[in-house]
Amino acid sequence: SVKQLPLTLIVAATPKNGIGKNGALPWPMLKKEMAYFARVTKRVPMPTNTGSVQSDAWQQTNLEGTRRNVVIMGRKTWESIPPKFRPLKDRTNIVISTQDRSMLGGLPEEVLVASDIMSGLAALEQRVRDGSALPVGRAFVIGGASIYKAAMDLPQTKSILMTRIHKDYECDTFFSEDLEDSRAGWQLRTRKELQDYVDEEVPEEPLTDGNDADQVSFQFQLYQRP
Ligand code: FOL
């Protein structure tokens, strides 16, 4: 059921936890960072073999059928994605809005609209049951600030994939300070634990990206709480 589904936040933030400026990202296009976001949010984890079936990976895939990760975002984050990239492909998109979907422009019918995260997941669960959506792999919360905050207040949110941007861009939108508050219980995991989580190699050294006028380095991190 929806309350059992683990949620993962994925976010990029400056040293002061800035995540946005004027409805967009505060930094220039960071190709390697955006590519990491796309790869990680698309990659579906291998199913864990419980039942008594043969643990052959190939058979297992055919028995379970294909699955698709879900990305949950607020209405302003939806509007910030370039139209040619939305809905985010190969992922089930859920948009959180208090407004009716008719007020959001011509959304494709495969995009779910809900008033909060849990209602969105419940609506998706219904679609999976009636066969109009694929079974869920991982569920990612992709922002913005108020949606991240709501997700961090849910007990099923145990993991945060943080890209720490090593430059202080001017921002008007910020990620929750709860990540640094020891009472919130968030712990920085090791590089090895991050690699196991995302199922890819992650560089030890910061990556560098940007343009000739604006070079920036950044680092991929994993935070988890018990
Ligand atoms: N998390 C991280 N780590 N980096 C981000 O840039 C980020 N951005 C958002 C949420 N979490 C993030 C929200 N903003 C696209 C654009 C903006 C956006 C999220 C996604 C987007 O267009 N994504 C395409 C890739 C486009 C490309 O390759 O240039 C996608 O398919 O995911």
Coordinates of C-alpha atoms and ligand atoms in Angstrom, one line a residue:
S1 CA 0.0 0.0 0.0
V2 CA 1.0 3.7 -0.4
K3 CA 2.3 4.1 3.2
Q4 CA 4.8 1.3 2.7
L5 CA 6.4 2.7 -0.5
P6 CA 9.8 4.2 0.3
L7 CA 10.3 7.7 -1.1
T8 CA 13.7 9.1 -2.2
L9 CA 14.3 12.8 -2.6
I10 CA 16.6 13.9 -5.3
V11 CA 17.9 17.5 -5.2
A12 CA 20.8 19.7 -6.2
A13 CA 21.6 22.6 -3.8
T14 CA 24.2 25.3 -3.1
P15 CA 26.3 25.4 0.1
K16 CA 23.5 27.6 1.6
N17 CA 20.8 25.1 0.5
G18 CA 19.7 27.2 -2.4
I19 CA 17.7 25.3 -5.1
G20 CA 16.0 27.9 -7.2
K21 CA 15.9 31.4 -8.6
N22 CA 13.1 33.1 -10.5
G23 CA 11.3 29.7 -11.2
A24 CA 14.5 28.0 -12.6
L25 CA 17.7 26.4 -11.4
P26 CA 20.2 29.0 -10.1
W27 CA 23.2 27.6 -12.0
P28 CA 23.9 27.3 -15.7
M29 CA 23.1 24.0 -17.4
L30 CA 25.3 21.3 -15.8
K31 CA 25.1 18.6 -18.4
K32 CA 26.8 15.8 -16.3
E33 CA 24.6 16.7 -13.3
M34 CA 21.4 16.7 -15.3
A35 CA 22.4 13.4 -17.0
Y36 CA 22.9 11.8 -13.5
F37 CA 19.4 13.0 -12.5
A38 CA 17.9 11.4 -15.6
R39 CA 19.9 8.1 -15.3
V40 CA 19.2 7.7 -11.6
T41 CA 15.5 8.6 -11.8
K42 CA 15.0 6.2 -14.7
R43 CA 16.9 3.2 -13.4
V44 CA 14.6 0.6 -11.9
P45 CA 16.1 -1.6 -9.2
M46 CA 16.2 -5.4 -9.7
P47 CA 13.2 -7.0 -8.0
T48 CA 14.2 -8.8 -4.7
N49 CA 13.5 -12.5 -5.0
T50 CA 11.1 -13.6 -2.3
G51 CA 8.7 -16.4 -3.5
S52 CA 9.9 -19.9 -4.4
V53 CA 10.6 -19.3 -8.1
Q54 CA 14.0 -20.0 -9.6
S55 CA 16.3 -17.0 -9.0
D56 CA 17.2 -16.6 -12.7
A57 CA 17.4 -12.9 -13.4
W58 CA 16.1 -13.2 -17.0
Q59 CA 13.0 -15.3 -16.0
Q60 CA 12.4 -13.0 -13.0
T61 CA 12.1 -10.0 -15.3
N62 CA 9.6 -11.8 -17.5
L63 CA 7.6 -13.0 -14.5
E64 CA 7.3 -9.6 -12.9
G65 CA 6.8 -7.7 -16.1
T66 CA 8.3 -4.3 -16.6
R67 CA 8.3 -1.6 -13.9
R68 CA 8.6 2.2 -14.1
N69 CA 9.9 4.7 -11.5
V70 CA 7.7 7.6 -10.5
V71 CA 8.7 11.2 -10.2
I72 CA 6.6 13.5 -8.0
M73 CA 6.8 17.2 -8.4
G74 CA 5.0 20.4 -7.6
R75 CA 3.2 22.5 -10.2
K76 CA 6.0 25.1 -10.5
T77 CA 8.7 22.4 -10.9
W78 CA 6.5 20.9 -13.7
E79 CA 6.4 24.4 -15.4
S80 CA 10.2 24.8 -15.0
I81 CA 10.9 21.7 -17.1
P82 CA 11.4 22.6 -20.7
P83 CA 8.2 21.5 -22.6
K84 CA 10.2 19.2 -24.9
F85 CA 11.4 17.2 -21.8
R86 CA 8.0 16.9 -20.0
P87 CA 6.5 14.6 -19.0
L88 CA 9.9 13.2 -18.0
K89 CA 10.2 10.2 -20.3
D90 CA 10.3 6.6 -19.1
R91 CA 9.0 7.7 -15.7
T92 CA 5.4 8.0 -14.3
N93 CA 4.9 11.7 -13.7
I94 CA 2.8 13.0 -10.8
V95 CA 2.1 16.7 -10.4
I96 CA 1.0 18.1 -7.1
S97 CA -1.4 21.1 -7.4
T98 CA -4.4 22.4 -5.5
Q99 CA -5.8 23.5 -8.9
D100 CA -7.8 21.3 -11.2
R101 CA -5.8 19.7 -14.1
S102 CA -7.8 21.7 -16.6
M103 CA -6.1 24.8 -15.1
L104 CA -2.6 23.4 -15.8
G105 CA -2.8 23.5 -19.6
G106 CA -3.1 20.4 -21.8
L107 CA -1.5 17.8 -19.6
P108 CA -1.1 14.4 -21.3
E109 CA -3.6 11.9 -19.7
E110 CA -0.7 9.7 -18.4
V111 CA 0.3 12.5 -16.1
L112 CA -1.4 12.3 -12.7
V113 CA -2.5 15.4 -10.8
A114 CA -3.2 15.2 -7.1
S115 CA -3.5 17.7 -4.2
D116 CA -0.7 16.0 -2.1
I117 CA 1.9 13.3 -2.3
M118 CA 0.0 10.5 -0.6
S119 CA -3.2 11.2 -2.7
G120 CA -1.0 11.1 -5.8
L121 CA 0.5 7.7 -4.8
A122 CA -3.0 6.4 -4.0
A123 CA -4.3 7.5 -7.4
L124 CA -1.3 5.7 -9.0
E125 CA -1.9 2.6 -7.0
Q126 CA -5.5 2.5 -8.4
R127 CA -4.2 2.9 -12.0
V128 CA -1.7 0.0 -11.4
R129 CA -4.6 -2.1 -10.1
D130 CA -6.8 -1.3 -13.2
G131 CA -3.8 -1.9 -15.5
S132 CA -3.6 1.7 -16.9
A133 CA -0.2 2.3 -15.3
L134 CA 2.9 0.1 -14.9
P135 CA 3.9 -1.3 -11.5
V136 CA 6.2 1.1 -9.6
G137 CA 9.9 0.7 -9.2
R138 CA 11.3 3.6 -7.1
A139 CA 9.4 6.7 -6.2
F140 CA 11.4 10.0 -6.4
V141 CA 10.3 13.4 -5.1
I142 CA 11.9 16.0 -7.4
G143 CA 10.8 19.3 -5.8
G144 CA 10.3 22.1 -5.3
A145 CA 10.8 23.5 -1.8
S146 CA 7.3 22.9 -0.4
I147 CA 7.1 19.4 -1.9
Y148 CA 10.5 18.4 -0.5
K149 CA 9.5 19.7 2.9
A150 CA 6.2 17.7 2.8
A151 CA 8.1 14.6 1.8
M152 CA 10.7 15.0 4.6
D153 CA 7.8 15.1 7.1
L154 CA 6.6 11.7 5.9
P155 CA 8.1 8.7 7.7
Q156 CA 8.5 6.6 4.5
T157 CA 11.1 9.2 3.3
K158 CA 14.4 7.6 4.3
S159 CA 16.9 8.6 1.5
I160 CA 18.0 11.9 0.0
L161 CA 20.2 12.0 -3.1
M162 CA 21.9 15.4 -2.8
T163 CA 24.1 17.0 -5.3
R164 CA 26.1 19.5 -3.5
I165 CA 27.0 22.4 -5.8
H166 CA 30.2 24.0 -4.6
K167 CA 29.3 27.6 -5.5
D168 CA 27.1 30.3 -3.8
Y169 CA 24.6 31.2 -6.6
E170 CA 22.0 33.8 -5.6
C171 CA 18.8 31.9 -4.8
D172 CA 15.2 32.7 -3.8
T173 CA 14.1 29.1 -3.0
F174 CA 15.8 26.9 -0.4
F175 CA 15.9 23.2 0.6
S176 CA 15.0 22.4 4.2
E177 CA 17.6 23.0 6.9
D178 CA 16.4 19.7 8.5
L179 CA 19.3 17.9 6.7
E180 CA 21.8 19.6 9.0
D181 CA 19.6 19.4 12.1
S182 CA 21.0 16.5 14.1
R183 CA 17.6 15.9 15.7
A184 CA 16.2 15.0 12.3
G185 CA 18.5 12.0 12.1
W186 CA 19.9 12.4 8.6
Q187 CA 23.3 10.8 8.2
L188 CA 25.7 11.2 5.3
R189 CA 26.5 7.8 3.8
T190 CA 29.7 6.6 2.3
R191 CA 30.6 6.8 -1.4
K192 CA 30.3 2.9 -1.5
E193 CA 26.7 3.1 0.0
L194 CA 25.8 5.8 -2.6
Q195 CA 27.1 3.6 -5.4
D196 CA 25.1 0.6 -4.2
Y197 CA 22.0 2.7 -3.9
V198 CA 22.2 4.2 -7.4
D199 CA 23.8 1.1 -9.0
E200 CA 26.5 3.0 -10.8
E201 CA 30.0 4.3 -10.1
V202 CA 30.3 7.7 -8.5
P203 CA 33.5 9.7 -8.8
E204 CA 35.5 10.3 -5.6
E205 CA 36.6 13.7 -6.7
P206 CA 34.1 16.5 -7.5
L207 CA 33.0 16.8 -11.1
T208 CA 33.4 20.1 -13.0
D209 CA 30.8 21.5 -15.4
G210 CA 29.3 24.8 -16.6
N211 CA 30.4 27.2 -19.4
D212 CA 33.5 29.2 -20.1
A213 CA 32.2 32.2 -18.0
D214 CA 30.9 30.1 -15.1
Q215 CA 32.7 26.9 -14.0
V216 CA 31.4 25.0 -11.0
S217 CA 32.2 21.8 -9.3
F218 CA 29.8 19.5 -7.5
Q219 CA 29.6 16.2 -5.7
F220 CA 27.0 13.5 -5.5
Q221 CA 25.9 12.4 -1.9
L222 CA 23.5 10.1 -0.2
Y223 CA 21.8 10.9 3.2
Q224 CA 19.7 8.4 5.0
R225 CA 17.8 8.2 8.3
P226 CA 16.9 5.1 10.3
Ligands
FOL1 N1 18.1 16.9 -8.8 C1 19.3 17.0 -9.3 N2 20.3 16.3 -8.8 N3 19.6 17.9 -10.2 C2 18.6 18.6 -10.8 O1 18.9 19.4 -11.7 C3 17.3 18.5 -10.3 N4 16.2 19.2 -10.9 C4 15.0 19.1 -10.4 C5 14.8 18.2 -9.3 N5 15.8 17.5 -8.8 C6 17.0 17.6 -9.3 C7 13.9 19.8 -11.0 N6 14.2 20.5 -12.2 C8 14.6 18.5 -15.9 C9 14.7 19.9 -15.8 C10 14.5 20.6 -14.6 C11 14.3 19.8 -13.4 C12 14.3 18.4 -13.5 C13 14.5 17.8 -14.7 C14 14.8 17.9 -17.2 O2 14.6 18.5 -18.3 N7 15.2 16.6 -17.2 C15 15.4 15.7 -18.4 C16 16.8 15.8 -18.9 C17 17.0 16.9 -19.8 C18 18.4 16.9 -20.4 O3 19.1 15.8 -20.6 O4 18.9 18.0 -20.6 C19 15.1 14.3 -17.9 O5 14.8 13.5 -18.8 O6 15.2 14.0 -16.7

